Structure formats: structure tokens, C-alpha cells
Tab-separated table of N, CA, C and O in Angstrom:
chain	number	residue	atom	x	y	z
A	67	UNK	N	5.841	0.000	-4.613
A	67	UNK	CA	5.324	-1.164	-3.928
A	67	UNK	C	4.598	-0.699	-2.671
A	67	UNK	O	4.797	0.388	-2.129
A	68	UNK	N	3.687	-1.683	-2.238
A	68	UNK	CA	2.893	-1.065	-0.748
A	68	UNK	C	3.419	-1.760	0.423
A	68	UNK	O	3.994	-2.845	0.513
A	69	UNK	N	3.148	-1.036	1.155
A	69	UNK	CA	3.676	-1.499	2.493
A	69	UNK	C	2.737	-2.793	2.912
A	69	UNK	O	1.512	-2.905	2.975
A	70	UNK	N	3.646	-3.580	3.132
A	70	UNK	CA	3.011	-4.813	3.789
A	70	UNK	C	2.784	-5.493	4.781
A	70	UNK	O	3.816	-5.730	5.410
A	71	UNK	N	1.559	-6.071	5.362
A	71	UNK	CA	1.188	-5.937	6.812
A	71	UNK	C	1.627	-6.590	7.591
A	71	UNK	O	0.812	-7.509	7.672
A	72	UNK	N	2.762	-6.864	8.594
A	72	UNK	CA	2.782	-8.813	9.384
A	72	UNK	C	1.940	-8.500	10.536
A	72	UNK	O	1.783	-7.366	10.988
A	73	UNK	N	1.263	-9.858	11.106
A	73	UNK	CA	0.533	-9.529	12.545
A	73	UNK	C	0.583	-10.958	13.167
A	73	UNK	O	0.174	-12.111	13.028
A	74	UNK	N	1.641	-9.825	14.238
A	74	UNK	CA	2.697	-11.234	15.243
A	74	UNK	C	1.889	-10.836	16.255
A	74	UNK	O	1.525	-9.759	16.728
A	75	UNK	N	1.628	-12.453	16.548
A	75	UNK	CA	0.688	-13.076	17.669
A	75	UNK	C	1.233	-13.722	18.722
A	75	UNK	O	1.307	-14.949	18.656
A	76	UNK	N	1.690	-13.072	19.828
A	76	UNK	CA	3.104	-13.865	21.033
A	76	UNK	C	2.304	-13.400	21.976
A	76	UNK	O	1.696	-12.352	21.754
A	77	UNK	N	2.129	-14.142	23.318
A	77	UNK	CA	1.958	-14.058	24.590
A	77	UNK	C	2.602	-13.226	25.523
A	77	UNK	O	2.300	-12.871	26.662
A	78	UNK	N	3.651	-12.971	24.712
A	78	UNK	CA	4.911	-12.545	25.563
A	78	UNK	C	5.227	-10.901	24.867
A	78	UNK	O	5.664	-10.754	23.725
A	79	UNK	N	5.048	-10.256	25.395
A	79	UNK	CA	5.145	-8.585	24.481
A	79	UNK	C	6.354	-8.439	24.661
A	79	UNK	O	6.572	-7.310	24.222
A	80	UNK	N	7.689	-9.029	25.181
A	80	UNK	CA	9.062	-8.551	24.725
A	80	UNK	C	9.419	-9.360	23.502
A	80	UNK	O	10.438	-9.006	22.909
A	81	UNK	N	8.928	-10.110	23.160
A	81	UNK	CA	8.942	-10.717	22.272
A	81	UNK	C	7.959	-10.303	20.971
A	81	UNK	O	8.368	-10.358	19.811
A	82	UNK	N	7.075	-10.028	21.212
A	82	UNK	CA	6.114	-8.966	20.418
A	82	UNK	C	6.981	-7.540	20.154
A	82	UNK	O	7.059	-7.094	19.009
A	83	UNK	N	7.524	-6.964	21.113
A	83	UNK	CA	8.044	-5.704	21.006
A	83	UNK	C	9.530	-5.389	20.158
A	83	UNK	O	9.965	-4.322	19.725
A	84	UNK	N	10.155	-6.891	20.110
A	84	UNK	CA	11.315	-7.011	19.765
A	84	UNK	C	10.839	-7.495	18.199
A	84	UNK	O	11.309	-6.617	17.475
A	85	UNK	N	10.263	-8.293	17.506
A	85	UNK	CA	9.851	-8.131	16.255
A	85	UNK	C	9.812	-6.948	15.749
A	85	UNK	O	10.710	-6.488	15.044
A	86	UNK	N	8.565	-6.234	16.123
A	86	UNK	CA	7.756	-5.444	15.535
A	86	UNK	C	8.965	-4.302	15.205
A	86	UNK	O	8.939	-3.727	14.117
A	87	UNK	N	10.164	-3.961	16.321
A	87	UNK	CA	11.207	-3.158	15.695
A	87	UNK	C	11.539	-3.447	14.915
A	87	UNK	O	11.548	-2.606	14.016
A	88	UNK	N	12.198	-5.134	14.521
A	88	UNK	CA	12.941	-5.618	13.562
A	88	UNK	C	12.352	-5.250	12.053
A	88	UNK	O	12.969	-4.680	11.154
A	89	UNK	N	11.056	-5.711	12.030
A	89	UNK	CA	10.398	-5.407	10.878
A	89	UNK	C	10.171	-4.338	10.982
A	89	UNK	O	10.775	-3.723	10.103
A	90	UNK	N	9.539	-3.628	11.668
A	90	UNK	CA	9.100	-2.001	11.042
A	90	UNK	C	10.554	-1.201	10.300
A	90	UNK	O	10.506	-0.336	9.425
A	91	UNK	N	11.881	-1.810	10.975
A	91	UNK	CA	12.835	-1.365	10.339
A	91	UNK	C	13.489	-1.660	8.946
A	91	UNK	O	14.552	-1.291	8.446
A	92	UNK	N	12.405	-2.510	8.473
A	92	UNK	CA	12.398	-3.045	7.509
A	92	UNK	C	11.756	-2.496	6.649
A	92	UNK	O	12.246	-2.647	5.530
A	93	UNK	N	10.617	-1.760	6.698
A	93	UNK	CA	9.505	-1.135	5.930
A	93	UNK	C	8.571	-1.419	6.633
A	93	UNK	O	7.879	-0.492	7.053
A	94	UNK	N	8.247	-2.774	6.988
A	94	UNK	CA	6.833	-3.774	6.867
A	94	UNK	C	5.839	-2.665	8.228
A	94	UNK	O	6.261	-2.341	9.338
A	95	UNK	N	4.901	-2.425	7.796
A	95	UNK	CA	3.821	-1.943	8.807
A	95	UNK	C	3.422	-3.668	9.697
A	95	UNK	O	3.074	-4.795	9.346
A	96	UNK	N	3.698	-3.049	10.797
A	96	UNK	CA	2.986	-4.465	11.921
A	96	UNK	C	2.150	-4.227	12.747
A	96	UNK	O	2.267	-3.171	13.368
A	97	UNK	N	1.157	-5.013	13.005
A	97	UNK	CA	0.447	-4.854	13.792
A	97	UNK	C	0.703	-6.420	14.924
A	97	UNK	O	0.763	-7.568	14.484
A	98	UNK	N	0.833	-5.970	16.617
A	98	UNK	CA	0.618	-6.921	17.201
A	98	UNK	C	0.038	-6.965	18.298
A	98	UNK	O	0.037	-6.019	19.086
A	99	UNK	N	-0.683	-8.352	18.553
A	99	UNK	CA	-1.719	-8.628	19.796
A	99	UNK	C	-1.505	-10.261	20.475
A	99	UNK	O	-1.275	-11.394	20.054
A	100	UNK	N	-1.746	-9.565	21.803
A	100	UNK	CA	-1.041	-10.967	22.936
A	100	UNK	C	-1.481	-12.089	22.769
A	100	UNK	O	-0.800	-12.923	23.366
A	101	UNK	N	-2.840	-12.762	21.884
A	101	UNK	CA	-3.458	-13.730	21.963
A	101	UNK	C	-4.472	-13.984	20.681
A	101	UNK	O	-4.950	-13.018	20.086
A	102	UNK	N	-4.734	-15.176	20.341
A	102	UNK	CA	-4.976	-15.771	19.371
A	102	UNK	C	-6.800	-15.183	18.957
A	102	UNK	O	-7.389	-15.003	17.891
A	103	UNK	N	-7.151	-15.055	20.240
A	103	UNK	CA	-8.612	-14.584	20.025
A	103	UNK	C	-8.419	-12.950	19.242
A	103	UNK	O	-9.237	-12.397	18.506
A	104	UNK	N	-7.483	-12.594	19.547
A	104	UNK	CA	-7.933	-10.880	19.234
A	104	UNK	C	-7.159	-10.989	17.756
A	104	UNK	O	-7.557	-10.283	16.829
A	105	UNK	N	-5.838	-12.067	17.546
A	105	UNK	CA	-5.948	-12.143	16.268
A	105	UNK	C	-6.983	-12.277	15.543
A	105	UNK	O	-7.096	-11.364	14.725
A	106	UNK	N	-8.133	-13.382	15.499
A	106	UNK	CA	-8.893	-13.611	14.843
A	106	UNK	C	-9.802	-12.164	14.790
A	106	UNK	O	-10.118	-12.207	13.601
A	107	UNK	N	-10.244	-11.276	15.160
A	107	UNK	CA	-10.575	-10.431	15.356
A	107	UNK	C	-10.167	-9.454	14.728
A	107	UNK	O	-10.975	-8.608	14.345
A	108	UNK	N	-8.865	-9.336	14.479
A	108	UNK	CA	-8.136	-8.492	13.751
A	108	UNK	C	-7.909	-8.597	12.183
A	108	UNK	O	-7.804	-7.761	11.285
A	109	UNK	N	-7.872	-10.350	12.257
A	109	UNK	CA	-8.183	-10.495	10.300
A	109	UNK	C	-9.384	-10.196	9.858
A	109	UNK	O	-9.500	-10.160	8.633
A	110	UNK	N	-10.625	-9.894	10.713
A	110	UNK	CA	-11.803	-9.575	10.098
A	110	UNK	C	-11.451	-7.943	9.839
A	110	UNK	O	-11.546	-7.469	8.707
A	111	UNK	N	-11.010	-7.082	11.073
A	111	UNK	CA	-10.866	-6.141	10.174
A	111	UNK	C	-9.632	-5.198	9.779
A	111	UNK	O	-9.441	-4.000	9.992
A	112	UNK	N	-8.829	-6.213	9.098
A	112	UNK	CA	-7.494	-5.787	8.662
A	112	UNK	C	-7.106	-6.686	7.824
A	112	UNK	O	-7.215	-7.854	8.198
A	113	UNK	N	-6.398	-6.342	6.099
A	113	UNK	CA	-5.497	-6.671	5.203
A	113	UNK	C	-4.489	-7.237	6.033
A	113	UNK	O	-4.017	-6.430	6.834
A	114	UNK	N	-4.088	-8.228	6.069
A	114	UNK	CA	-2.448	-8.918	6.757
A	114	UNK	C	-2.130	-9.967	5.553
A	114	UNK	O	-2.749	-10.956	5.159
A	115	UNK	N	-1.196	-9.497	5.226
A	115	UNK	CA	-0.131	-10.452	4.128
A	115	UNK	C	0.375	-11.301	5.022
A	115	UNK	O	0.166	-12.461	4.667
A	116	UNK	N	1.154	-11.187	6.383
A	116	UNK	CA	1.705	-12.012	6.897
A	116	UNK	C	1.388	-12.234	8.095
A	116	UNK	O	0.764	-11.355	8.688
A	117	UNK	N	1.731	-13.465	8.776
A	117	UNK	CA	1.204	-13.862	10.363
A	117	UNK	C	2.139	-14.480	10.964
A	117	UNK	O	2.352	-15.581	10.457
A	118	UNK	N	2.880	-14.196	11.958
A	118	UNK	CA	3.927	-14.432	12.865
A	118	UNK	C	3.112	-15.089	14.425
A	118	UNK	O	3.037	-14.334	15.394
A	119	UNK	N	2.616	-16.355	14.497
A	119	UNK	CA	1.789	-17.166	15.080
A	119	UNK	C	2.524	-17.795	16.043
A	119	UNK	O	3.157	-18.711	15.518
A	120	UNK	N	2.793	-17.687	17.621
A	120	UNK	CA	3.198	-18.151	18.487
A	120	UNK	C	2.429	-19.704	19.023
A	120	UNK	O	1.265	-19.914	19.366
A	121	UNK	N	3.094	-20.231	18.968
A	121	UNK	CA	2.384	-21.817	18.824
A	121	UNK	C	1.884	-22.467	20.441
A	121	UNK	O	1.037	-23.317	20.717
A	122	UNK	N	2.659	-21.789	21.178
A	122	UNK	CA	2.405	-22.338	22.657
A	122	UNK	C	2.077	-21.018	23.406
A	122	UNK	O	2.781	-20.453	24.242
A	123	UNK	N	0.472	-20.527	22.782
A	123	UNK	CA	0.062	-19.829	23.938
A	123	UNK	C	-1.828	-20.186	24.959
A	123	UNK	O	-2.754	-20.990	24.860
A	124	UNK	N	-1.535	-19.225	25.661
A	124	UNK	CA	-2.717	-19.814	26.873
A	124	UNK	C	-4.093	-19.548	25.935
A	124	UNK	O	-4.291	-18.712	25.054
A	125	UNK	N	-4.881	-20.501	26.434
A	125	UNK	CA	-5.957	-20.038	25.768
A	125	UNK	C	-6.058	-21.042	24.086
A	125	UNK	O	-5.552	-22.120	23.774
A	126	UNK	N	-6.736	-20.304	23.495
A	126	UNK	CA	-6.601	-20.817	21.910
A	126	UNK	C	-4.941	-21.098	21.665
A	126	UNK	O	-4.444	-20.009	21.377
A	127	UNK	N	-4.320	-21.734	21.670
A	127	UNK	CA	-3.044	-22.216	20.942
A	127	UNK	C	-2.814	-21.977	19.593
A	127	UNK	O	-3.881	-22.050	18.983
A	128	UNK	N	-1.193	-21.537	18.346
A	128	UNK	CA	-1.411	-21.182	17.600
A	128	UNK	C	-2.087	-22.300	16.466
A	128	UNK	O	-2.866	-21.961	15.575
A	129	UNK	N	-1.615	-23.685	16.706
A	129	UNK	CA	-2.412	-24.563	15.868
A	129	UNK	C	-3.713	-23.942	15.872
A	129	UNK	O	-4.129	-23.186	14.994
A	130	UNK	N	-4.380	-24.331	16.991
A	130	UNK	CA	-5.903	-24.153	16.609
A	130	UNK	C	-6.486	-23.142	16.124
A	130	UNK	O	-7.613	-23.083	15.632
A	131	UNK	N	-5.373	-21.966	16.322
A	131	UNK	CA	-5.708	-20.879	16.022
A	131	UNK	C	-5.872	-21.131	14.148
A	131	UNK	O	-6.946	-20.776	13.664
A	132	UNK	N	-5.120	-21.552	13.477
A	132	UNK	CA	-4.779	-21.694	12.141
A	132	UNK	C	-5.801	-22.427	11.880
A	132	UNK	O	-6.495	-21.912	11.003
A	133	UNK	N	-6.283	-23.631	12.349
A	133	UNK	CA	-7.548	-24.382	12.170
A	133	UNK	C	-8.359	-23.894	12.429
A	133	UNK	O	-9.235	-24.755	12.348
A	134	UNK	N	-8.901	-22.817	12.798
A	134	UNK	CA	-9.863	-22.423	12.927
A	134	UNK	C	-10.207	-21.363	12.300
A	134	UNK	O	-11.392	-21.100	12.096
A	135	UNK	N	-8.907	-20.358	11.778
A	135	UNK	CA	-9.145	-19.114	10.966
A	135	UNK	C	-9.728	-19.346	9.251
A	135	UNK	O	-9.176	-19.375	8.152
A	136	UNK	N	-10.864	-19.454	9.653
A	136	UNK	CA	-11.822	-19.305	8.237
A	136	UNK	C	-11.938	-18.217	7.345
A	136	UNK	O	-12.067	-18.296	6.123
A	137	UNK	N	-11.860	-16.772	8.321
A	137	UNK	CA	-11.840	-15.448	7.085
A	137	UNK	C	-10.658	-15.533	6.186
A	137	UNK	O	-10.218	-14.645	5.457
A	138	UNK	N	-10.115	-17.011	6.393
A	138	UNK	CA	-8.352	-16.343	5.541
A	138	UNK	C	-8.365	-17.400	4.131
A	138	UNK	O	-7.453	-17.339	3.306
């Protein structure tokens, strides 16, 4: 089986930092970034099976973020 991608999107990097152990200890390759803009940025150039979407952050919020992600 292949390793599969999550890309957790939190404002907060102890909270980013504390995932990304959980899962990487899991297998899962993660990739994560503080804000909704550089997500979008990142599905253009990266495979992500999964998205761990923080809903109350500054800036783009994760709703809009989801409404608005068209490459997906």
C-alpha cells in the first residue's frame, strides 16, 4: 500500500505539531501549513488524500476555504 498524504491546516502550530506526530506515527506522510491560503497552494502542487481543516482561522476561514477549493 502507499503512503498516504493528510494536510492539516491550523493557525496554531502546537496544534499542527501535535497531529503531524500522531499521524506520522501512524505511517501517514503529512504535510502542514498555518493558513488556508498556502493550503490552497499546496493542493495545486501536491497529491493529498486527506485534509485536516481548522475552521476558525484569520484570514480565509476553513469554510470558505472548502468553498472555494476548486482544484479538488
Amino acid at each position: 500500500m502507499s503512503e498516504r498524504t493528510i494536510l492539516i491546516v491550523d493557525d496554531e502550530d502546537e496544534i499542527r505539531n501535535l497531529m503531524s506526530i500522531y499521524l506520522k506515527n501512524e505511517g501517514y506522510q503529512v504535510v502542514d501549513v498555518p493558513d488556508a491560503a498556502t493550503a490552497m497552494d499546496m493542493l495545486k502542487k501536491q497529491k493529498i488524500d486527506l485534509i485536516i481543516l481548522d475552521v476558525m482561522m484569520p484570514g480565509m476561514n476553513g469554510i470558505d476555504a472548502c468553498l472555494s477549493a476548486t482544484c479538488c
